[in-house]
Amino acid sequence: MLDGMKNLQQLNLRNNSLTSLDENTFSSLRHLTTLDLAHNNLKKIGKRTFLHQTKLFWLDLSNNQLSSFEEGTFDSKIANILLDGNRLQCDDSFDWFVRYLVTNRVRTFLPFQPEISCAGPEKYAGVR
């Protein structure tokens, strides 16, 4: 569906009731800089979904149903990832994501965005 839009730079898919993204969803969009996936029902994002988005600067995943990400989901260096409104599970499998954020200096908090916190496991519930 998106194959004919190879030069697309901004894509807004906000409020579309999306539940998952497979690995090839955005593979032809190599010039994408801004991707808004907020306010959907995303529960799963394929491990290599953003592999070809080397120019992606802004990724809004806020207000979905995301709880975790497979290691390698965010291999490219995305400068801003918005995650508020998700029920993130901050267990041992989440460590790679924290390392990714720190190593790549990804901004996950912006002045108009509430702080991101963990929904679980219980020992991490509410941790910001």
PDB file of C-alpha atoms in Angstrom:
ATOM      1  CA  MET A   1       0.000   0.000   0.000  1.00  0.00           C
ATOM      2  CA  LEU A   2       2.817   2.449   0.828  1.00  0.00           C
ATOM      3  CA  ASP A   3       5.223   1.202  -1.871  1.00  0.00           C
ATOM      4  CA  GLY A   4       4.363   4.045  -4.283  1.00  0.00           C
ATOM      5  CA  MET A   5       5.290   6.711  -1.727  1.00  0.00           C
ATOM      6  CA  LYS A   6       9.069   6.262  -1.669  1.00  0.00           C
ATOM      7  CA  ASN A   7       9.807   9.975  -1.051  1.00  0.00           C
ATOM      8  CA  LEU A   8       7.259  10.435   1.733  1.00  0.00           C
ATOM      9  CA  GLN A   9       8.771  12.301   4.695  1.00  0.00           C
ATOM     10  CA  GLN A  10       5.847  12.616   7.108  1.00  0.00           C
ATOM     11  CA  LEU A  11       3.129  10.072   7.817  1.00  0.00           C
ATOM     12  CA  ASN A  12       0.239  10.523  10.236  1.00  0.00           C
ATOM     13  CA  LEU A  13      -1.615   7.316  11.123  1.00  0.00           C
ATOM     14  CA  ARG A  14      -3.016   8.651  14.388  1.00  0.00           C
ATOM     15  CA  ASN A  15      -6.437   7.325  15.508  1.00  0.00           C
ATOM     16  CA  ASN A  16      -6.675   4.466  13.014  1.00  0.00           C
ATOM     17  CA  SER A  17      -7.346   1.518  15.369  1.00  0.00           C
ATOM     18  CA  LEU A  18      -4.119  -0.195  14.296  1.00  0.00           C
ATOM     19  CA  THR A  19      -3.290  -3.222  16.473  1.00  0.00           C
ATOM     20  CA  SER A  20       0.077  -4.342  15.092  1.00  0.00           C
ATOM     21  CA  LEU A  21       2.801  -3.410  12.629  1.00  0.00           C
ATOM     22  CA  ASP A  22       4.692  -6.077  10.752  1.00  0.00           C
ATOM     23  CA  GLU A  23       8.305  -5.855   9.683  1.00  0.00           C
ATOM     24  CA  ASN A  24       7.568  -4.676   6.143  1.00  0.00           C
ATOM     25  CA  THR A  25       4.960  -2.010   6.880  1.00  0.00           C
ATOM     26  CA  PHE A  26       7.297   0.944   6.277  1.00  0.00           C
ATOM     27  CA  SER A  27      10.176  -0.777   4.438  1.00  0.00           C
ATOM     28  CA  SER A  28       9.822   1.319   1.264  1.00  0.00           C
ATOM     29  CA  LEU A  29       9.649   4.647   3.144  1.00  0.00           C
ATOM     30  CA  ARG A  30      13.365   5.328   3.446  1.00  0.00           C
ATOM     31  CA  HIS A  31      12.983   9.134   3.589  1.00  0.00           C
ATOM     32  CA  LEU A  32      10.492   9.135   6.460  1.00  0.00           C
ATOM     33  CA  THR A  33      11.421  11.683   9.151  1.00  0.00           C
ATOM     34  CA  THR A  34       8.176  11.896  11.139  1.00  0.00           C
ATOM     35  CA  LEU A  35       5.825   9.029  11.964  1.00  0.00           C
ATOM     36  CA  ASP A  36       2.737   9.515  14.126  1.00  0.00           C
ATOM     37  CA  LEU A  37       1.171   6.263  15.361  1.00  0.00           C
ATOM     38  CA  ALA A  38      -0.424   7.732  18.488  1.00  0.00           C
ATOM     39  CA  HIS A  39      -3.903   6.864  19.754  1.00  0.00           C
ATOM     40  CA  ASN A  40      -4.181   3.473  18.080  1.00  0.00           C
ATOM     41  CA  ASN A  41      -4.489   0.066  19.726  1.00  0.00           C
ATOM     42  CA  LEU A  42      -0.965  -1.092  18.952  1.00  0.00           C
ATOM     43  CA  LYS A  43       0.021  -4.094  21.046  1.00  0.00           C
ATOM     44  CA  LYS A  44       2.935  -5.358  18.981  1.00  0.00           C
ATOM     45  CA  ILE A  45       5.531  -3.862  16.695  1.00  0.00           C
ATOM     46  CA  GLY A  46       7.598  -6.242  14.581  1.00  0.00           C
ATOM     47  CA  LYS A  47      11.275  -6.452  15.480  1.00  0.00           C
ATOM     48  CA  ARG A  48      12.524  -4.949  12.212  1.00  0.00           C
ATOM     49  CA  THR A  49       9.634  -2.554  11.529  1.00  0.00           C
ATOM     50  CA  PHE A  50      11.851   0.560  11.647  1.00  0.00           C
ATOM     51  CA  LEU A  51      15.012  -1.033  10.208  1.00  0.00           C
ATOM     52  CA  HIS A  52      15.019   0.999   6.968  1.00  0.00           C
ATOM     53  CA  GLN A  53      13.983   4.309   8.533  1.00  0.00           C
ATOM     54  CA  THR A  54      17.486   5.707   8.968  1.00  0.00           C
ATOM     55  CA  LYS A  55      16.197   9.297   8.694  1.00  0.00           C
ATOM     56  CA  LEU A  56      13.376   8.885  11.218  1.00  0.00           C
ATOM     57  CA  PHE A  57      13.637  11.745  13.713  1.00  0.00           C
ATOM     58  CA  TRP A  58      10.225  11.761  15.406  1.00  0.00           C
ATOM     59  CA  LEU A  59       8.230   8.654  16.364  1.00  0.00           C
ATOM     60  CA  ASP A  60       5.002   9.061  18.310  1.00  0.00           C
ATOM     61  CA  LEU A  61       3.793   5.788  19.859  1.00  0.00           C
ATOM     62  CA  SER A  62       1.873   7.436  22.680  1.00  0.00           C
ATOM     63  CA  ASN A  63      -1.501   6.187  23.893  1.00  0.00           C
ATOM     64  CA  ASN A  64      -1.374   2.653  22.547  1.00  0.00           C
ATOM     65  CA  GLN A  65      -1.407  -0.751  24.266  1.00  0.00           C
ATOM     66  CA  LEU A  66       2.345  -1.373  24.089  1.00  0.00           C
ATOM     67  CA  SER A  67       3.970  -3.135  27.036  1.00  0.00           C
ATOM     68  CA  SER A  68       7.371  -4.161  25.650  1.00  0.00           C
ATOM     69  CA  PHE A  69       9.556  -4.197  22.559  1.00  0.00           C
ATOM     70  CA  GLU A  70      11.670  -7.006  21.150  1.00  0.00           C
ATOM     71  CA  GLU A  71      15.390  -6.332  21.274  1.00  0.00           C
ATOM     72  CA  GLY A  72      16.391  -4.622  18.042  1.00  0.00           C
ATOM     73  CA  THR A  73      13.011  -2.997  17.371  1.00  0.00           C
ATOM     74  CA  PHE A  74      14.723   0.392  17.308  1.00  0.00           C
ATOM     75  CA  ASP A  75      18.040  -0.267  15.563  1.00  0.00           C
ATOM     76  CA  SER A  76      18.095   3.061  13.758  1.00  0.00           C
ATOM     77  CA  LYS A  77      18.891   6.222  15.692  1.00  0.00           C
ATOM     78  CA  ILE A  78      15.559   7.915  16.315  1.00  0.00           C
ATOM     79  CA  ALA A  79      15.997  11.243  18.120  1.00  0.00           C
ATOM     80  CA  ASN A  80      12.535  11.466  19.725  1.00  0.00           C
ATOM     81  CA  ILE A  81      10.232   8.637  20.787  1.00  0.00           C
ATOM     82  CA  LEU A  82       6.984   9.480  22.553  1.00  0.00           C
ATOM     83  CA  LEU A  83       5.710   6.597  24.694  1.00  0.00           C
ATOM     84  CA  ASP A  84       3.367   8.094  27.274  1.00  0.00           C
ATOM     85  CA  GLY A  85       0.016   6.362  27.731  1.00  0.00           C
ATOM     86  CA  ASN A  86       1.415   2.834  27.286  1.00  0.00           C
ATOM     87  CA  ARG A  87       1.656   0.195  30.017  1.00  0.00           C
ATOM     88  CA  LEU A  88       5.367  -0.558  29.762  1.00  0.00           C
ATOM     89  CA  GLN A  89       6.658  -3.661  31.543  1.00  0.00           C
ATOM     90  CA  CYS A  90      10.094  -2.755  32.898  1.00  0.00           C
ATOM     91  CA  ASP A  91      11.438  -6.241  33.540  1.00  0.00           C
ATOM     92  CA  ASP A  92      14.842  -7.683  32.623  1.00  0.00           C
ATOM     93  CA  SER A  93      13.894  -7.907  28.940  1.00  0.00           C
ATOM     94  CA  PHE A  94      13.488  -4.105  28.969  1.00  0.00           C
ATOM     95  CA  ASP A  95      17.171  -3.458  29.776  1.00  0.00           C
ATOM     96  CA  TRP A  96      18.225  -3.402  26.115  1.00  0.00           C
ATOM     97  CA  PHE A  97      15.678  -0.635  25.428  1.00  0.00           C
ATOM     98  CA  VAL A  98      16.987   1.533  28.250  1.00  0.00           C
ATOM     99  CA  ARG A  99      20.551   1.020  26.923  1.00  0.00           C
ATOM    100  CA  TYR A 100      19.356   1.983  23.435  1.00  0.00           C
ATOM    101  CA  LEU A 101      17.781   5.192  24.769  1.00  0.00           C
ATOM    102  CA  VAL A 102      20.896   6.171  26.729  1.00  0.00           C
ATOM    103  CA  THR A 103      23.468   5.166  24.096  1.00  0.00           C
ATOM    104  CA  ASN A 104      21.668   7.000  21.297  1.00  0.00           C
ATOM    105  CA  ARG A 105      20.594   9.947  23.476  1.00  0.00           C
ATOM    106  CA  VAL A 106      16.971   9.481  22.505  1.00  0.00           C
ATOM    107  CA  ARG A 107      14.572  12.024  23.975  1.00  0.00           C
ATOM    108  CA  THR A 108      11.512  10.399  25.506  1.00  0.00           C
ATOM    109  CA  PHE A 109      10.284  13.363  27.522  1.00  0.00           C
ATOM    110  CA  LEU A 110       9.107  16.675  26.159  1.00  0.00           C
ATOM    111  CA  PRO A 111       7.654  19.627  28.092  1.00  0.00           C
ATOM    112  CA  PHE A 112       4.073  18.873  27.037  1.00  0.00           C
ATOM    113  CA  GLN A 113       4.375  15.117  27.624  1.00  0.00           C
ATOM    114  CA  PRO A 114       3.680  13.482  31.004  1.00  0.00           C
ATOM    115  CA  GLU A 115       6.534  11.416  32.350  1.00  0.00           C
ATOM    116  CA  ILE A 116       6.773   7.832  31.184  1.00  0.00           C
ATOM    117  CA  SER A 117       6.433   5.233  33.912  1.00  0.00           C
ATOM    118  CA  CYS A 118       6.487   1.469  34.263  1.00  0.00           C
ATOM    119  CA  ALA A 119       3.250  -0.470  34.686  1.00  0.00           C
ATOM    120  CA  GLY A 120       5.003  -3.590  35.931  1.00  0.00           C
ATOM    121  CA  PRO A 121       6.194  -5.950  37.117  1.00  0.00           C
ATOM    122  CA  GLU A 122       4.902  -4.991  40.530  1.00  0.00           C
ATOM    123  CA  LYS A 123       8.338  -4.058  41.934  1.00  0.00           C
ATOM    124  CA  TYR A 124       8.727  -1.449  39.144  1.00  0.00           C
ATOM    125  CA  ALA A 125       5.116  -0.248  38.944  1.00  0.00           C
ATOM    126  CA  GLY A 126       5.024   3.543  38.845  1.00  0.00           C
ATOM    127  CA  VAL A 127       8.800   3.940  38.434  1.00  0.00           C
ATOM    128  CA  ARG A 128       9.644   6.828  36.101  1.00  0.00           C
TER     129      ARG A 128
END
